[in-house]
Short mmCIF file of C-alpha atoms in Angstrom, two decimals:
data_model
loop_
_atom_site.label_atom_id
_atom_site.label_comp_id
_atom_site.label_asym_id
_atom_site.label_seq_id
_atom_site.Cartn_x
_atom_site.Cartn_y
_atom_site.Cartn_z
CA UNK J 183 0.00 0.00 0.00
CA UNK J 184 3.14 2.22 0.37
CA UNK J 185 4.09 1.60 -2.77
CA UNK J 186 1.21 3.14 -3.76
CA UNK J 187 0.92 6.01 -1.62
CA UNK J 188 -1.26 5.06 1.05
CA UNK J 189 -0.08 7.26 4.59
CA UNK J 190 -3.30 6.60 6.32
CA UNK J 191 -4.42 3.76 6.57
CA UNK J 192 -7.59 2.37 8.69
CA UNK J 193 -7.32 -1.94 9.76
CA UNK J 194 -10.41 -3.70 10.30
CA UNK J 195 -9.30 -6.54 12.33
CA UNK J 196 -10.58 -10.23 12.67
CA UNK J 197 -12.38 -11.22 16.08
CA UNK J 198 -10.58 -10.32 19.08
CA UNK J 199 -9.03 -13.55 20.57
CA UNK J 200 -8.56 -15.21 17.05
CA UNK J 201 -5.05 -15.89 16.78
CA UNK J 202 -4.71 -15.23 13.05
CA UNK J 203 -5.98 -12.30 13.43
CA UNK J 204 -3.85 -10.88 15.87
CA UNK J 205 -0.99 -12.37 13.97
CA UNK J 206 -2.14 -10.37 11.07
CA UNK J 207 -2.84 -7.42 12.59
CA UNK J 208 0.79 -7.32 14.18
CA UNK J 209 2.39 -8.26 11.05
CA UNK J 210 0.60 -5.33 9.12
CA UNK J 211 0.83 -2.44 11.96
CA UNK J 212 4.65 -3.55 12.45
CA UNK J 213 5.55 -3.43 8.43
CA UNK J 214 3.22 -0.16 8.19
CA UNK J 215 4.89 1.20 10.67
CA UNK J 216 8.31 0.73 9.50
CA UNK J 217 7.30 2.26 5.89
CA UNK J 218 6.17 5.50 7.93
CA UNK J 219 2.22 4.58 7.68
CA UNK J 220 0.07 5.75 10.41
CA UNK J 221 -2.51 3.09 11.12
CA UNK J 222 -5.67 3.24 13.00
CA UNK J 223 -7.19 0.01 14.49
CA UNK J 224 -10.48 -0.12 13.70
CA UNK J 225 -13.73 -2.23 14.87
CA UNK J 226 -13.42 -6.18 14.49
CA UNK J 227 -15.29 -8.23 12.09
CA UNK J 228 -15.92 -11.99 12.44
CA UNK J 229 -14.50 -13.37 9.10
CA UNK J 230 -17.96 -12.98 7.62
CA UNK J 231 -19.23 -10.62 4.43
CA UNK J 232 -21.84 -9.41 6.34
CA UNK J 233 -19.65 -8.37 8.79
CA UNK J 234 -17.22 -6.33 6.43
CA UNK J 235 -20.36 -5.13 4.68
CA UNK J 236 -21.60 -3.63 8.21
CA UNK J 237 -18.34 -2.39 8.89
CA UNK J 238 -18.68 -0.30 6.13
CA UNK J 239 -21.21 1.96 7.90
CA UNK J 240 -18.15 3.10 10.21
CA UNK J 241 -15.59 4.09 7.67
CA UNK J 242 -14.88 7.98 7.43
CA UNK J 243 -13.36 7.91 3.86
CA UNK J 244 -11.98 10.86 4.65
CA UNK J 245 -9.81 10.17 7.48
CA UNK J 246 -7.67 7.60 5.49
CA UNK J 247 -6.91 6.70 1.33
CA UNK J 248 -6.87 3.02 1.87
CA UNK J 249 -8.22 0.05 4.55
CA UNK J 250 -6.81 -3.23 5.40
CA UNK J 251 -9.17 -5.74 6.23
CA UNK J 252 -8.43 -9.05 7.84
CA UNK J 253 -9.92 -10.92 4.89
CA UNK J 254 -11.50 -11.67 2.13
CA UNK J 255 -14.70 -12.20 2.85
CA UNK J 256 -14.91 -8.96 5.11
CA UNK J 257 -13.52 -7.30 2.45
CA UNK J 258 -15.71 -8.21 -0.33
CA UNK J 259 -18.65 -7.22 2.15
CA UNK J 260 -17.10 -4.10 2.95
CA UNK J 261 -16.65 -3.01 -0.30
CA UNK J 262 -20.07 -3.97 -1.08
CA UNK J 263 -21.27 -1.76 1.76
CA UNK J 264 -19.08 1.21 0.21
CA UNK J 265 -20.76 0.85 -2.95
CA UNK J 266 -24.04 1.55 -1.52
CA UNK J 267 -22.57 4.44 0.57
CA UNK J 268 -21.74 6.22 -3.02
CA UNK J 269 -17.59 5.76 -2.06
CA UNK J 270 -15.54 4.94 -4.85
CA UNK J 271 -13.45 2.01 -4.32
CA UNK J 272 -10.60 2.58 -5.20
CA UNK J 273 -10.85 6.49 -6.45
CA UNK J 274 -12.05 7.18 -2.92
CA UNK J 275 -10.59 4.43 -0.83
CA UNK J 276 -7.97 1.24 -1.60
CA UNK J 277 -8.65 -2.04 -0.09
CA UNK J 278 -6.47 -4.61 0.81
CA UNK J 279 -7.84 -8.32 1.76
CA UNK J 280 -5.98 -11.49 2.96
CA UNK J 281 -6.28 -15.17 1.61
CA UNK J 282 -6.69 -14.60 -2.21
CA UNK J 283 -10.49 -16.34 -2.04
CA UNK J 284 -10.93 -17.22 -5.94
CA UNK J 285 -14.08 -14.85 -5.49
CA UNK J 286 -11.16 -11.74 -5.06
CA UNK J 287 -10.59 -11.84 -8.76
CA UNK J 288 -14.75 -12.08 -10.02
CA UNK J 289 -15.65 -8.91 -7.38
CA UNK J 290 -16.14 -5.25 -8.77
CA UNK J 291 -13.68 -4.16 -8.23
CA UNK J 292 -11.47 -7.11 -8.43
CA UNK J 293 -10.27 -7.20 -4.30
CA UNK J 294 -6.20 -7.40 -4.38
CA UNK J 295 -5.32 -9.84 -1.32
CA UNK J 296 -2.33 -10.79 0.61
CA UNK J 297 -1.93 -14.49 -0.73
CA UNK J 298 -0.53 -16.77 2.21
CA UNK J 299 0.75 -20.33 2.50
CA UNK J 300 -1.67 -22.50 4.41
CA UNK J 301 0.53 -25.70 4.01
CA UNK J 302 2.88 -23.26 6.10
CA UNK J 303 0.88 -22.08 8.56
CA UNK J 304 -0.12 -25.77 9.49
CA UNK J 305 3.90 -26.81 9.31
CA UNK J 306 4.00 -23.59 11.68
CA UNK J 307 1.39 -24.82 14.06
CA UNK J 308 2.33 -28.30 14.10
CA UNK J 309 5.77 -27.22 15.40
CA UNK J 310 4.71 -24.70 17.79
CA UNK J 311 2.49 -27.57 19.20
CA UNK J 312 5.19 -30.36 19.72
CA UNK J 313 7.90 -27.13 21.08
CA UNK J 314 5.17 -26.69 23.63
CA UNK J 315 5.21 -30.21 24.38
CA UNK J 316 8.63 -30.76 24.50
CA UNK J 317 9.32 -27.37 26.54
CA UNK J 318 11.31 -25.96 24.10
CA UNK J 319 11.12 -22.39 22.20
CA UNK J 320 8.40 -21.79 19.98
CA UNK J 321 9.68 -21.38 16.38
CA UNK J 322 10.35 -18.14 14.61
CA UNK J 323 7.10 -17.52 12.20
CA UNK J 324 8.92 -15.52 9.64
CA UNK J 325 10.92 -19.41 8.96
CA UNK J 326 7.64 -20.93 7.97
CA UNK J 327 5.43 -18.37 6.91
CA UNK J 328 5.50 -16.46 3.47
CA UNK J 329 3.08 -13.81 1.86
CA UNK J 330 2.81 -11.41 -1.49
CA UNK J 331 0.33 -8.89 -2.47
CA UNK J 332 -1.64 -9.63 -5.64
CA UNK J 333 -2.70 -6.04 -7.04
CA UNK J 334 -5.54 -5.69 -8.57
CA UNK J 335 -8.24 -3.07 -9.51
CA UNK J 336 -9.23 -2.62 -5.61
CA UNK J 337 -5.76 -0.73 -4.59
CA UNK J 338 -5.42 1.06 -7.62
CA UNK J 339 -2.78 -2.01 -9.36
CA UNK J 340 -4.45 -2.42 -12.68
CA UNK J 341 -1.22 -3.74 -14.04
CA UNK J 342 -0.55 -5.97 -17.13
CA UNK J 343 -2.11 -9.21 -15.08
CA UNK J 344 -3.82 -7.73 -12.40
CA UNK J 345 -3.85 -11.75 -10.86
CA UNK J 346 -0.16 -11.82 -10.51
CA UNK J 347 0.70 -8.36 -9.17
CA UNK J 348 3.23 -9.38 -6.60
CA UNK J 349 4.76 -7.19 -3.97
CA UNK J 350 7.70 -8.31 -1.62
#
């Protein structure tokens, strides 16, 4: 989203307690942050469409030029909800999902997503499960885990092949 321009920018979590989601929102605020982003945490969905899509009700798109939602699904609901709100997505406001759902590519606009390994994550959470057995020190995630933006349409990357758009 840097790469684009994007200074403020607004997260709309996962539910509070869900361990992916506070992976992701780490992961996100701490890379933001580094890039010189000012993030805002806002109100949690629970992985649904309807969720994002009533999340949409509390975005000021004003305040911020692009919002990172926890994924997919919210974000195809919240930019659903946007539509009928009259904001431009993404002349008005970017949006960012996570898991690359086969639906992100047949949505208008076409949601770009952070595409993650779940092979990985499972590799990741076996090990972390038999170190916590064993006593021994969970495992770094950033060995296991590996991600890549695919821009499309929804942030503004309406490249060449706006499926394989990939950001490191």
């Amino acid at each position: 989203m840097c790469e684009l321009g994007h200074q403020r920018v607004l997260h709309l979590p996962g539910p509070p307690g869900a361990l992916s989601a506070g992976h992701r929102q780490d992961a996100f605020v701490a890379r933001a942050s580094a890039l010189g982003m000012v993030v805002e945490i806002g109100q949690a969905g629970d992985w649904t469409s309807a969720s994002g899509f009533d999340l949409a009700r509390t975005i000021r798109p004003d305040a911020y030029s692009a919002v990172f939602v926890a994924n997919d699904a919210m974000a195809i609901g919240l930019m659903h909800g946007l539509r009928g709100r009259s904001i431009g997505v993404p002349s008005q406001l970017a949006v960012l999902g996570v898991d690359d759902l086969p639906e992100a590519r047949h949505f208008d606009p076409q949601l770009s997503s952070i595409r993650h390994g779940l092979a990985a994550e499972g590799q990741l959470a076996a090990q972390t499960l038999i170190s916590a057995i064993q006593g021994s020190p969970e495992p770094d995630p950033s060995h296991y885990l590996r991600v890549h933006v695919v821009g499309r349409v929804s942030t503004g990357s309406s490249g060449a092949d706006p499926r394989e758009t990939r950001y490191r």
